[in-house]
mmCIF file of C-alpha atoms in Angstrom:
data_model
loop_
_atom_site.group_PDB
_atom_site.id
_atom_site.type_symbol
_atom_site.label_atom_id
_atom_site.label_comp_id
_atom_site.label_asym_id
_atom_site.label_seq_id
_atom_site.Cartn_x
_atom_site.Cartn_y
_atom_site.Cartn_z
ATOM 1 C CA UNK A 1 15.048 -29.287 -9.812
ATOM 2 C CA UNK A 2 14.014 -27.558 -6.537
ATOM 3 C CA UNK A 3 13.589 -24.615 -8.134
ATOM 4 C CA UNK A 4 11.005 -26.466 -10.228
ATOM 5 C CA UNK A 5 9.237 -27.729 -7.398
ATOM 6 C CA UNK A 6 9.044 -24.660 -5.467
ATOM 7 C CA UNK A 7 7.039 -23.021 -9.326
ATOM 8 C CA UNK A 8 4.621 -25.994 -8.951
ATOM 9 C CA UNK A 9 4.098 -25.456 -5.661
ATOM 10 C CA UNK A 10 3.552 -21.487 -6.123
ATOM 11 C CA UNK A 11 1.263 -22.351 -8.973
ATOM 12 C CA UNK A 12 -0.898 -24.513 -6.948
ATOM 13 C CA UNK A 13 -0.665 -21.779 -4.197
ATOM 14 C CA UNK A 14 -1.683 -19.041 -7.218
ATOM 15 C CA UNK A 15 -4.294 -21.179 -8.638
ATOM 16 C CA UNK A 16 -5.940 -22.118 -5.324
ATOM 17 C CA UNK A 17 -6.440 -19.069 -4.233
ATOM 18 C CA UNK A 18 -7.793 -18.002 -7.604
ATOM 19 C CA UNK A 19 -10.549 -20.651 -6.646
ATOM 20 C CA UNK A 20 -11.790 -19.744 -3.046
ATOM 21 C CA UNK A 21 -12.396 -16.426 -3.791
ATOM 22 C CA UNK A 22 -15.614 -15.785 -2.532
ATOM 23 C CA UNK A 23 -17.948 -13.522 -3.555
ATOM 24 C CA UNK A 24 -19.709 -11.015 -1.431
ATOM 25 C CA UNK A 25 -23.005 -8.541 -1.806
ATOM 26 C CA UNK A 26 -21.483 -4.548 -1.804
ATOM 27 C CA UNK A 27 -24.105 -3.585 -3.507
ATOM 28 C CA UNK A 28 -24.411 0.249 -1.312
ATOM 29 C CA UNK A 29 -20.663 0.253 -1.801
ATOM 30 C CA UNK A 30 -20.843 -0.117 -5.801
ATOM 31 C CA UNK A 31 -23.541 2.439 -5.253
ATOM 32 C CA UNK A 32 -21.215 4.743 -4.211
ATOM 33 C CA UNK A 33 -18.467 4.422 -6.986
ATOM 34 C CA UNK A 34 -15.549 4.338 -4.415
ATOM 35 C CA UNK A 35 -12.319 5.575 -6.542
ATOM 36 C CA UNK A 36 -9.956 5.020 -4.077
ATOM 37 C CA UNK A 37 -9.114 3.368 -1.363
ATOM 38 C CA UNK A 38 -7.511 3.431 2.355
ATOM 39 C CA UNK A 39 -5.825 0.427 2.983
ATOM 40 C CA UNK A 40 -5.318 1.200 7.141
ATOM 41 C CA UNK A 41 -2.653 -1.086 9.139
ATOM 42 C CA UNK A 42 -3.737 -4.458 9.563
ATOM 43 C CA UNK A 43 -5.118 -6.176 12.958
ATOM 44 C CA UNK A 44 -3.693 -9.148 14.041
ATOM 45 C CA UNK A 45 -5.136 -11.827 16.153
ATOM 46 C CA UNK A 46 -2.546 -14.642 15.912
ATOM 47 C CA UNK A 47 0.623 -14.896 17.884
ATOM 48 C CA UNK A 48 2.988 -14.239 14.700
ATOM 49 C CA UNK A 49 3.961 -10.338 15.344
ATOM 50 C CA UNK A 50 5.322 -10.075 11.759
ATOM 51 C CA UNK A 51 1.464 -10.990 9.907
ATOM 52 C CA UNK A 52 0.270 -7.643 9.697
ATOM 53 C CA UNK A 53 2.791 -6.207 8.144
ATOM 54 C CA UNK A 54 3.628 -9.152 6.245
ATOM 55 C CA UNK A 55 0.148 -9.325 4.994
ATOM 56 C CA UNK A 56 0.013 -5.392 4.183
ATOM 57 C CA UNK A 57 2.712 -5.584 1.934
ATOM 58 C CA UNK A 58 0.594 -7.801 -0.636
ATOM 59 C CA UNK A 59 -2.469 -5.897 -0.397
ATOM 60 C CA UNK A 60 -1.994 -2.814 -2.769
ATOM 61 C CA UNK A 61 -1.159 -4.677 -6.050
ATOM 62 C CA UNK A 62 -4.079 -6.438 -6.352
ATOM 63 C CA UNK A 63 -6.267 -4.135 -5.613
ATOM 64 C CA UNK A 64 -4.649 -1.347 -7.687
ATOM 65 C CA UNK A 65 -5.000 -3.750 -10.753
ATOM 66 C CA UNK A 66 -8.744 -3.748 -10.465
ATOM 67 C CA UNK A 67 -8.684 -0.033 -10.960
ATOM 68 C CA UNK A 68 -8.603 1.695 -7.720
ATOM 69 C CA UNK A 69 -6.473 4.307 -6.457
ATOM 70 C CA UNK A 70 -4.667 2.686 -3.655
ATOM 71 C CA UNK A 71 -3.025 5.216 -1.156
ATOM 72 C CA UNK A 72 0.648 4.482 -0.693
ATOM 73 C CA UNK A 73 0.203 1.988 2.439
ATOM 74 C CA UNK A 74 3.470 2.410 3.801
ATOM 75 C CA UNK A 75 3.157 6.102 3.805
ATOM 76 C CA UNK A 76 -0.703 5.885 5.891
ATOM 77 C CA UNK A 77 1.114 3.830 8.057
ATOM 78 C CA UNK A 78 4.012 6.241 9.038
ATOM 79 C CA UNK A 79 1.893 9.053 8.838
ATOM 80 C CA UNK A 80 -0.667 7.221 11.174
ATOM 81 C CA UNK A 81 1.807 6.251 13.751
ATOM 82 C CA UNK A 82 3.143 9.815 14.041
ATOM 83 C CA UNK A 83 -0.458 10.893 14.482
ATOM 84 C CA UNK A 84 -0.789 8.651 17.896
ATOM 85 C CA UNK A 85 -2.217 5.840 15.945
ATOM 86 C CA UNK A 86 0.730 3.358 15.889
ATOM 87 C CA UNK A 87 -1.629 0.844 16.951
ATOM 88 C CA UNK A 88 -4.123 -0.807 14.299
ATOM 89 C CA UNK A 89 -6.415 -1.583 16.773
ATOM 90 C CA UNK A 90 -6.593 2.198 17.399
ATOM 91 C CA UNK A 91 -7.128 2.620 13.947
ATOM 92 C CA UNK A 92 -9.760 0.400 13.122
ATOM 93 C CA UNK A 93 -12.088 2.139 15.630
ATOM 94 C CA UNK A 94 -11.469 5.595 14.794
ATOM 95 C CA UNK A 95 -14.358 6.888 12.885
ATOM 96 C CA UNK A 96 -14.094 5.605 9.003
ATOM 97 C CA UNK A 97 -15.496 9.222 7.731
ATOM 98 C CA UNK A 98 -12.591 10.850 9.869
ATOM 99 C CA UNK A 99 -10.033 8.595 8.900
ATOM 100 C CA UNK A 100 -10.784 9.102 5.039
ATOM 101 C CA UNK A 101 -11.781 12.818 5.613
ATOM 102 C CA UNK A 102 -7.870 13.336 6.490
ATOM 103 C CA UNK A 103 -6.258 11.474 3.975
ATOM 104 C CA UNK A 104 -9.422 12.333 1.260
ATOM 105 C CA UNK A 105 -10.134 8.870 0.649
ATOM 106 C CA UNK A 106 -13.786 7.549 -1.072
ATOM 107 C CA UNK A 107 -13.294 4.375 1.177
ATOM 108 C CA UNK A 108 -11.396 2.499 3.887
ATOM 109 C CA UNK A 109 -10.510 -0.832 3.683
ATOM 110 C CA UNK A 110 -10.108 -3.036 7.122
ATOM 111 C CA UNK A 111 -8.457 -5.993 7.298
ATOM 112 C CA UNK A 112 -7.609 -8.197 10.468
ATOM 113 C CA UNK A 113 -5.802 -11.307 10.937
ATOM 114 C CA UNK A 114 -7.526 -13.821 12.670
ATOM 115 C CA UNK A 115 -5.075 -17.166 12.604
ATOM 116 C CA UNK A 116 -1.877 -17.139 11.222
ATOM 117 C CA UNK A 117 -0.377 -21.119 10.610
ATOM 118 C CA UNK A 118 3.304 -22.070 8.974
ATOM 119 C CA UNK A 119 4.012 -25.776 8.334
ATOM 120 C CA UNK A 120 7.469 -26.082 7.308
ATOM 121 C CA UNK A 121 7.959 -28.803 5.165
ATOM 122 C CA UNK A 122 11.110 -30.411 3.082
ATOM 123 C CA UNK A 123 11.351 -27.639 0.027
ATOM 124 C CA UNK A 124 8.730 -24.934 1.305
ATOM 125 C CA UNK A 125 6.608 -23.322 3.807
ATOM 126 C CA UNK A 126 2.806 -23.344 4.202
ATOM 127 C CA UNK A 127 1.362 -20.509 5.350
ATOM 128 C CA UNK A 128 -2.750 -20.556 6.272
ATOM 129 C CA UNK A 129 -3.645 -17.225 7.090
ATOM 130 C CA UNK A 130 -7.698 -16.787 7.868
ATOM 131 C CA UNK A 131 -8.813 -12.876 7.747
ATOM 132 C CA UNK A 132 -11.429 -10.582 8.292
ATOM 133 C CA UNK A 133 -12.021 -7.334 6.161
ATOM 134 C CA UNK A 134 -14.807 -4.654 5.697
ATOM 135 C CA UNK A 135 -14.616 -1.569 2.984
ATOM 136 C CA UNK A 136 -16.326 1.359 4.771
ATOM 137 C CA UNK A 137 -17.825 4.261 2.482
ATOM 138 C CA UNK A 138 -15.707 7.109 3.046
ATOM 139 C CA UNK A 139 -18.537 9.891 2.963
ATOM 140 C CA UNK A 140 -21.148 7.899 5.063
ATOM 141 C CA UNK A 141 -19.168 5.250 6.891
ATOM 142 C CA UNK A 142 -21.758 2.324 5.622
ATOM 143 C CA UNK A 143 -20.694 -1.326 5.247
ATOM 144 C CA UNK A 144 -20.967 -4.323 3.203
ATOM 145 C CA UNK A 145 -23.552 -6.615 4.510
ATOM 146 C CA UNK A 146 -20.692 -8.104 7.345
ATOM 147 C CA UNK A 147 -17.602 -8.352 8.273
ATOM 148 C CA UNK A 148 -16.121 -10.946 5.969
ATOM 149 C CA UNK A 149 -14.376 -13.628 6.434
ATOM 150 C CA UNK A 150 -12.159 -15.326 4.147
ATOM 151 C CA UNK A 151 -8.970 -18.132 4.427
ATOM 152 C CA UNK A 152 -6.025 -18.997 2.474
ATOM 153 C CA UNK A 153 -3.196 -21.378 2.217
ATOM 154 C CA UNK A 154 -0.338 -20.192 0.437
ATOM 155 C CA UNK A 155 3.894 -21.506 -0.351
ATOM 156 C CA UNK A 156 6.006 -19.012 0.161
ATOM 157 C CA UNK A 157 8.576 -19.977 -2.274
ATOM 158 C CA UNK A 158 11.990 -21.880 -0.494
ATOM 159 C CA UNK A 159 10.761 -20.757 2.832
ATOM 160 C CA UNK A 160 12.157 -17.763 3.694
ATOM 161 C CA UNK A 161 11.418 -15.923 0.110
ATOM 162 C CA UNK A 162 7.715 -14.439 0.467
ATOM 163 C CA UNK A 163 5.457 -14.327 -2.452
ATOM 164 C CA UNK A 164 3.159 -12.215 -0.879
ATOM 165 C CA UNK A 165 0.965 -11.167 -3.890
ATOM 166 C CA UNK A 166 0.102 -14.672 -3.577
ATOM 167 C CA UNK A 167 -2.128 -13.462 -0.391
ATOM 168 C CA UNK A 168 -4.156 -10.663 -1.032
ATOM 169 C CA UNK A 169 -5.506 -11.801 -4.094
ATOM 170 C CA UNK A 170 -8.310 -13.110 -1.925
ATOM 171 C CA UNK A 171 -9.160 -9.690 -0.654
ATOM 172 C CA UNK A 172 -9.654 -7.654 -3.668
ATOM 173 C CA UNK A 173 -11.587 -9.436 -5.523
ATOM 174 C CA UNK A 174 -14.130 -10.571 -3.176
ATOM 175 C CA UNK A 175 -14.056 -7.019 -1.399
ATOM 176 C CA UNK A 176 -13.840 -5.300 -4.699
ATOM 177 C CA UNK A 177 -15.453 -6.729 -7.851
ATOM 178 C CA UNK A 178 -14.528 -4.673 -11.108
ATOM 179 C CA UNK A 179 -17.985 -2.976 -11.349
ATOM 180 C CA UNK A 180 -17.239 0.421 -10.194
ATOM 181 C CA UNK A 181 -14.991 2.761 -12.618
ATOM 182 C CA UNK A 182 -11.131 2.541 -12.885
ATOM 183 C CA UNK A 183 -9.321 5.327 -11.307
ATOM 184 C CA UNK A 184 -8.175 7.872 -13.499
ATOM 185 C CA UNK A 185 -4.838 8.194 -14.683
ATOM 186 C CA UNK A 186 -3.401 11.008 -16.604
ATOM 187 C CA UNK B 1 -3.132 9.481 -25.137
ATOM 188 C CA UNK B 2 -6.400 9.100 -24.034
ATOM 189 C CA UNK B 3 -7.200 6.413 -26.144
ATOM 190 C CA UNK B 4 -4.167 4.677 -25.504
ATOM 191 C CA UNK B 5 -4.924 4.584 -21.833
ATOM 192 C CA UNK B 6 -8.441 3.132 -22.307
ATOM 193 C CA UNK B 7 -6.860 0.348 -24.176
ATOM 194 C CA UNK B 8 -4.505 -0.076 -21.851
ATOM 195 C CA UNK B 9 -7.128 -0.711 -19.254
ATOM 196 C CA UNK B 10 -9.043 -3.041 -21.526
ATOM 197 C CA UNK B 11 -6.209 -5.035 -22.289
ATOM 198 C CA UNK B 12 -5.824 -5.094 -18.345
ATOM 199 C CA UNK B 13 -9.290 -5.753 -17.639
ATOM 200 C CA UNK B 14 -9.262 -8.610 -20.587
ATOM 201 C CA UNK B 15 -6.134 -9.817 -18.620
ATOM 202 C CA UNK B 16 -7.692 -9.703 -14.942
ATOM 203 C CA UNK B 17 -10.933 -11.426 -16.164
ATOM 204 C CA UNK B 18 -8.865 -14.529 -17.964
ATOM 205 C CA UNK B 19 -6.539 -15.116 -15.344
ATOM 206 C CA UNK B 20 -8.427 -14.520 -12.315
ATOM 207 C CA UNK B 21 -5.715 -13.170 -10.886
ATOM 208 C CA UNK B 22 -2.324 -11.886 -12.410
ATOM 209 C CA UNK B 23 0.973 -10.844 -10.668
ATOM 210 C CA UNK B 24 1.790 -8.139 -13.276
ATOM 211 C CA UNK B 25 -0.995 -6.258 -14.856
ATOM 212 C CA UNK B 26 -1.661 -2.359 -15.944
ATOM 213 C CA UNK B 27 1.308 -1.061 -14.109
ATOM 214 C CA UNK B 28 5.082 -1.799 -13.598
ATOM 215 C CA UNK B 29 5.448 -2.641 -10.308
ATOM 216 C CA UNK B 30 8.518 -3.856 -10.068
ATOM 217 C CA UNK B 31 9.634 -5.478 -6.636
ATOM 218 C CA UNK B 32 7.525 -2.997 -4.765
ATOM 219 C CA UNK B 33 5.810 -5.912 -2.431
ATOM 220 C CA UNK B 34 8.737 -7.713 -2.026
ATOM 221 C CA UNK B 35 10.916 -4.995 -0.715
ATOM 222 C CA UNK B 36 8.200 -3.556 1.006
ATOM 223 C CA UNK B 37 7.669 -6.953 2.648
ATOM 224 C CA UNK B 38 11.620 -7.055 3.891
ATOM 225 C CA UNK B 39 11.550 -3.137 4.959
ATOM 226 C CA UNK B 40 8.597 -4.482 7.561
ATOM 227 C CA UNK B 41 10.938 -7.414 8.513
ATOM 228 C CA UNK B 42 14.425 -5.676 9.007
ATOM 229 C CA UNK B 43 13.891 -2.001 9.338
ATOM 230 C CA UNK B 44 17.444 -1.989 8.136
ATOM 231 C CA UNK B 45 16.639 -2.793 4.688
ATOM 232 C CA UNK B 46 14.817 0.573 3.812
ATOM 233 C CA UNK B 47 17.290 1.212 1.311
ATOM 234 C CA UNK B 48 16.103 -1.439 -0.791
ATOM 235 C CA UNK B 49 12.924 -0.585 -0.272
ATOM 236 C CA UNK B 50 13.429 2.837 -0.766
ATOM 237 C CA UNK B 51 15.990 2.100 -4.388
ATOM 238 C CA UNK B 52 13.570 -0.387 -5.311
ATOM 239 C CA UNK B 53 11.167 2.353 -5.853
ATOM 240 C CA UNK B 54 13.328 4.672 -7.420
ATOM 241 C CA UNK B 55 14.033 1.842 -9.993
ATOM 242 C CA UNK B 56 10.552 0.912 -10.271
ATOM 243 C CA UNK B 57 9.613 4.872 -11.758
ATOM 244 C CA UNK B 58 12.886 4.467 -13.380
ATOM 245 C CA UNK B 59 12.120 1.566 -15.188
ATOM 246 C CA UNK B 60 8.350 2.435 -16.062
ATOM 247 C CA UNK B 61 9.848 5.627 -17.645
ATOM 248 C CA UNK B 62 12.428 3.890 -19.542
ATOM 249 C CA UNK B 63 9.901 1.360 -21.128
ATOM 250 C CA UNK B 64 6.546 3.602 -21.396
ATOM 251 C CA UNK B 65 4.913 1.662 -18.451
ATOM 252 C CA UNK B 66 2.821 3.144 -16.105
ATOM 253 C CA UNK B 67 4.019 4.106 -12.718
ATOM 254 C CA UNK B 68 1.169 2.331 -10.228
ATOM 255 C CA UNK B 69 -0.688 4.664 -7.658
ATOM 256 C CA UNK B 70 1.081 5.291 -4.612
ATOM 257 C CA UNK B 71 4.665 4.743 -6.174
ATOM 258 C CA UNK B 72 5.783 8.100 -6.356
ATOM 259 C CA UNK B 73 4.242 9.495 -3.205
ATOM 260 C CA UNK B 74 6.137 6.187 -1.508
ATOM 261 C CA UNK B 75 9.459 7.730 -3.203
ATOM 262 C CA UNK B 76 8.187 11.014 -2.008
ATOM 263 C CA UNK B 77 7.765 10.049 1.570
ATOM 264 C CA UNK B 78 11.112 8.386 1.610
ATOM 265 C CA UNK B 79 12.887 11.539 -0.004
ATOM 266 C CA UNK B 80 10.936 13.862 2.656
ATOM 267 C CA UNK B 81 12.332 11.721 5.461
ATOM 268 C CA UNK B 82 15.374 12.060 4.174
ATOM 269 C CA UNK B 83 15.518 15.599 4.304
ATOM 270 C CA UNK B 84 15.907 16.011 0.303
ATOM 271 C CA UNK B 85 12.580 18.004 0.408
ATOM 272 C CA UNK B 86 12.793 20.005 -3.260
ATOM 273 C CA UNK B 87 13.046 16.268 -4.692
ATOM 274 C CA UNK B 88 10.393 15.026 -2.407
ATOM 275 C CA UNK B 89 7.735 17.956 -3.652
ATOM 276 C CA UNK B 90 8.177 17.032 -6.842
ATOM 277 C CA UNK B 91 7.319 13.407 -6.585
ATOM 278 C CA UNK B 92 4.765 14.419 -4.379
ATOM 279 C CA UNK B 93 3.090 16.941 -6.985
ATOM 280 C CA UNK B 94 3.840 14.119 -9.819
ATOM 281 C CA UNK B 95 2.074 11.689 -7.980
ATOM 282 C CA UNK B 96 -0.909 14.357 -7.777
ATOM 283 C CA UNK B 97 -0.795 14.834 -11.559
ATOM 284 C CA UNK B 98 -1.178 11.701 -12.383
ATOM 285 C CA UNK B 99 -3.693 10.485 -9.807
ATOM 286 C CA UNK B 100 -6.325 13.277 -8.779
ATOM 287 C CA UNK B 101 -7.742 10.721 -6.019
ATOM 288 C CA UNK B 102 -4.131 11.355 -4.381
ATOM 289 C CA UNK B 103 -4.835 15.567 -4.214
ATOM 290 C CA UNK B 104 -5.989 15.944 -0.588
ATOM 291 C CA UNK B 105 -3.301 13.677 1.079
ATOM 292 C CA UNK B 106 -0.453 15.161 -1.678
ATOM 293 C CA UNK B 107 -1.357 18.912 -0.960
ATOM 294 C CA UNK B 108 -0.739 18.230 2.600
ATOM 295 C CA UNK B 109 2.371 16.543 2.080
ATOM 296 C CA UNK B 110 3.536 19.223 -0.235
ATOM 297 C CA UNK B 111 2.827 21.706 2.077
ATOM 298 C CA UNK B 112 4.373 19.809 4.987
ATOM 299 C CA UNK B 113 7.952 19.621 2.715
ATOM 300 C CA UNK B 114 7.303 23.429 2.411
ATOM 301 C CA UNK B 115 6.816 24.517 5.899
ATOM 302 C CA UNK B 116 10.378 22.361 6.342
ATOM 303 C CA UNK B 117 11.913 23.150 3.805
ATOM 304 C CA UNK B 118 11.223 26.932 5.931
ATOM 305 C CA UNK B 119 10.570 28.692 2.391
ATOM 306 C CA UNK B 120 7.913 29.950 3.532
ATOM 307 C CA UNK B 121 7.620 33.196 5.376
ATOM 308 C CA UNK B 122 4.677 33.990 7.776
ATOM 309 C CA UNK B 123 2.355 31.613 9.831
ATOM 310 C CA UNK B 124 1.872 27.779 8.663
ATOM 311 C CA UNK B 125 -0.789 27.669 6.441
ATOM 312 C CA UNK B 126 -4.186 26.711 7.857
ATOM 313 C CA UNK B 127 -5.553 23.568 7.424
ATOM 314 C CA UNK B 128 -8.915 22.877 5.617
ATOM 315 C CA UNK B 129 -11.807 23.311 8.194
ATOM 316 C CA UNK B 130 -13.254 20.143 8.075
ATOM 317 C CA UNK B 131 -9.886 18.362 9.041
ATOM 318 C CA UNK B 132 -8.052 20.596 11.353
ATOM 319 C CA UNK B 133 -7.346 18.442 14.145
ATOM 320 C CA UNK B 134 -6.604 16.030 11.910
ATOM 321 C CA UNK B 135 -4.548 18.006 9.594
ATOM 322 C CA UNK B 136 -2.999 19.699 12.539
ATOM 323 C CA UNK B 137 -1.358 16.936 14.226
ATOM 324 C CA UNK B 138 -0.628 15.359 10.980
ATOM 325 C CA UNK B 139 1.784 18.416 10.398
ATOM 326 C CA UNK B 140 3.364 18.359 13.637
ATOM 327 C CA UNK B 141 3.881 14.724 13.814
ATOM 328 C CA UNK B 142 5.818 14.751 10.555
ATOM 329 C CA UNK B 143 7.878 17.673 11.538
ATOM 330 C CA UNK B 144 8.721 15.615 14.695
ATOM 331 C CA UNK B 145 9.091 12.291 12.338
ATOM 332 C CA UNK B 146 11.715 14.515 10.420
ATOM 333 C CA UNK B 147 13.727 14.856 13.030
ATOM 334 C CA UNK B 148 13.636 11.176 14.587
ATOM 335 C CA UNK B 149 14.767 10.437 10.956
ATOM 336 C CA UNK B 150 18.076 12.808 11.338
ATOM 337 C CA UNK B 151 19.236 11.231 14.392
ATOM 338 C CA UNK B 152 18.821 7.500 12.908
ATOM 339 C CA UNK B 153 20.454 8.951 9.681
ATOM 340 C CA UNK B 154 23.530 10.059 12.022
ATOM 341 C CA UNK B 155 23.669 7.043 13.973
ATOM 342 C CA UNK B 156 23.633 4.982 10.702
ATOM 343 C CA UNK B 157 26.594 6.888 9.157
ATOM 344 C CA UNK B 158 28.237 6.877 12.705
ATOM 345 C CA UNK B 159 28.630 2.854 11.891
ATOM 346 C CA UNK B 160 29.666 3.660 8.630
ATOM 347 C CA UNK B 161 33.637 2.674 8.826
#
């Protein structure tokens, strides 16, 4: 029975989130056929320490599955740290070019968390997360029109279980519409 | 092959565009978010994290799936901190066959395994021009990652009853 709830709920979640995707103009990014993509550590704004990392573990799926190579996040994130740039912030202002000249990336995608809400109700938790993202060209280091914004509520399923791919959905398609060529698998 | 790739795709694509969003689509990803999601949370749990993507290539193998970008140079990473470099090159360099995109980040990591592995003889290798400082500190800071790993490996069996 609860575990029937807590599918209704995550459909809801799933099919919500489906529905506020926006849609943005990255017109000079499609221009430049971006491949692959950097996903760098995330920023976070709200007071919950764990959101960045919570929210970077539901960002490569999604955007994988619309054809991109997606660089192994947890590995740019180690590799990053032991570099000197353990802190996101640090990472978000280095110099996109440089960033995806070391790791030979076509683009890097930014994301930051700007408010980070849980509700805990009777069977599951609400989650609101509002976020910020920009995909930077890797060769040039040009933007989409702005820094996006975007905001989504989301049920983790029986509180403490995440379903984090419930998240990032959001992100990739708005960032990342399926115009530009799939990467290339052998 | 090729054409069974394309289709693949398509039926992905097809699958992508009905849904709006899907959990599962081209690749087998097994419980790659998930695990990824608790590693973040308890540090301790980088086991699972770490089996979970062994099983994931595992299980795409078994079944003809595809192995998603990223998966086997996660496994890689893991095996390099580990110390178990010859298995670590190889995932690296598989991860490299399959994905070209991955070539500039894999070479380095392959070369990084190398240099630790101490096979080589002579001077490191030089790093590209156009990312040398980069490139540079990228080496040393995963030597010195290496060895950060050793001590929490020791510590970790040291509990070990």
């Amino acid at each position: 029975m609860t575990r029937r709830i807590m599918w209704a709920t995550a459909l809801v979640a799933l099919a919500a989130g489906c529905a506020t995707a926006p849609r943005k103009d990255y017109a000079k990014l499609y221009a430049a056929q971006p491949r692959s993509i950097l996903v760098v550590p995330v920023v976070n704004k709200s007071v919950n320490v764990d959101a960045p990392d919570y929210f970077l573990s539901t960002v490569p799926i999604p955007v994988a599955e619309r054809g991109y190579y997606v660089f192994p996040v947890n590995l740019v994130k180690r590799v990053l740290e032991d570099d000197g740039l353990a802190d996101a912030g640090l990472v978000h202002g280095a110099d996109a070019t440089r960033l995806a000249a070391m790791f030979g990336a076509d683009s890097v995608l930014y994301i930051a968390i700007e408010r980070w809400d849980a509700k805990y109700v009777v069977v599951a938790t609400q989650v609101t997360v509002e976020f910020s993202y920009v995909l930077k060209d890797g060769r040039t280091g040009d933007v989409g029109p702005d820094r996006a914004e975007d905001r989504q509520d989301w049920v983790p399923a029986a509180g403490a279980e995440p379903a984090p791919s419930l998240v990032a959905p959001a992100v990739a398609p708005a960032a990342l519409d399926a115009k530009t060529p799939a990467a290339s698998p052998r | 092959m090729r054409a069974r790739s394309l289709q693949a795709l398509l039926i992905g694509g097809a699958l992508l565009l009905g849904s709006g969003c899907v959990r599962q689509g081209t690749y087998h990803w097994g419980r790659y978010d998930d695990t990824l999601y608790r590693h973040y949370k308890k540090p301790a749990e980088r086991e699972a994290f770490v089996e979970g993507l062994r099983t994931t290539i595992l299980e795409a193998d078994e079944q003809g799936l595809r192995v998603p970008p990223g998966i086997c140079a996660e496994y890689g990473y893991a095996l390099y901190e580990e110390g178990r470099l010859p298995e670590a090159i190889s995932f690296f360099q598989r991860e490299r066959t399959q994905w070209p995109e991955s070539q500039v980040l894999m070479d380095k990591m392959i070369r990084n395994a190398e240099l630790r592995a101490g096979k080589k003889a002579g001077p490191p290798a030089l790093a590209p021009a156009a990312a040398t400082g980069a490139a540079g500190a990228l080496e040393q800071s995963l030597e010195k990652n290496g060895r950060q790993k050793k001590t929490l490996e020791n510590k970790r069996l040291e509990k070990k009853p």
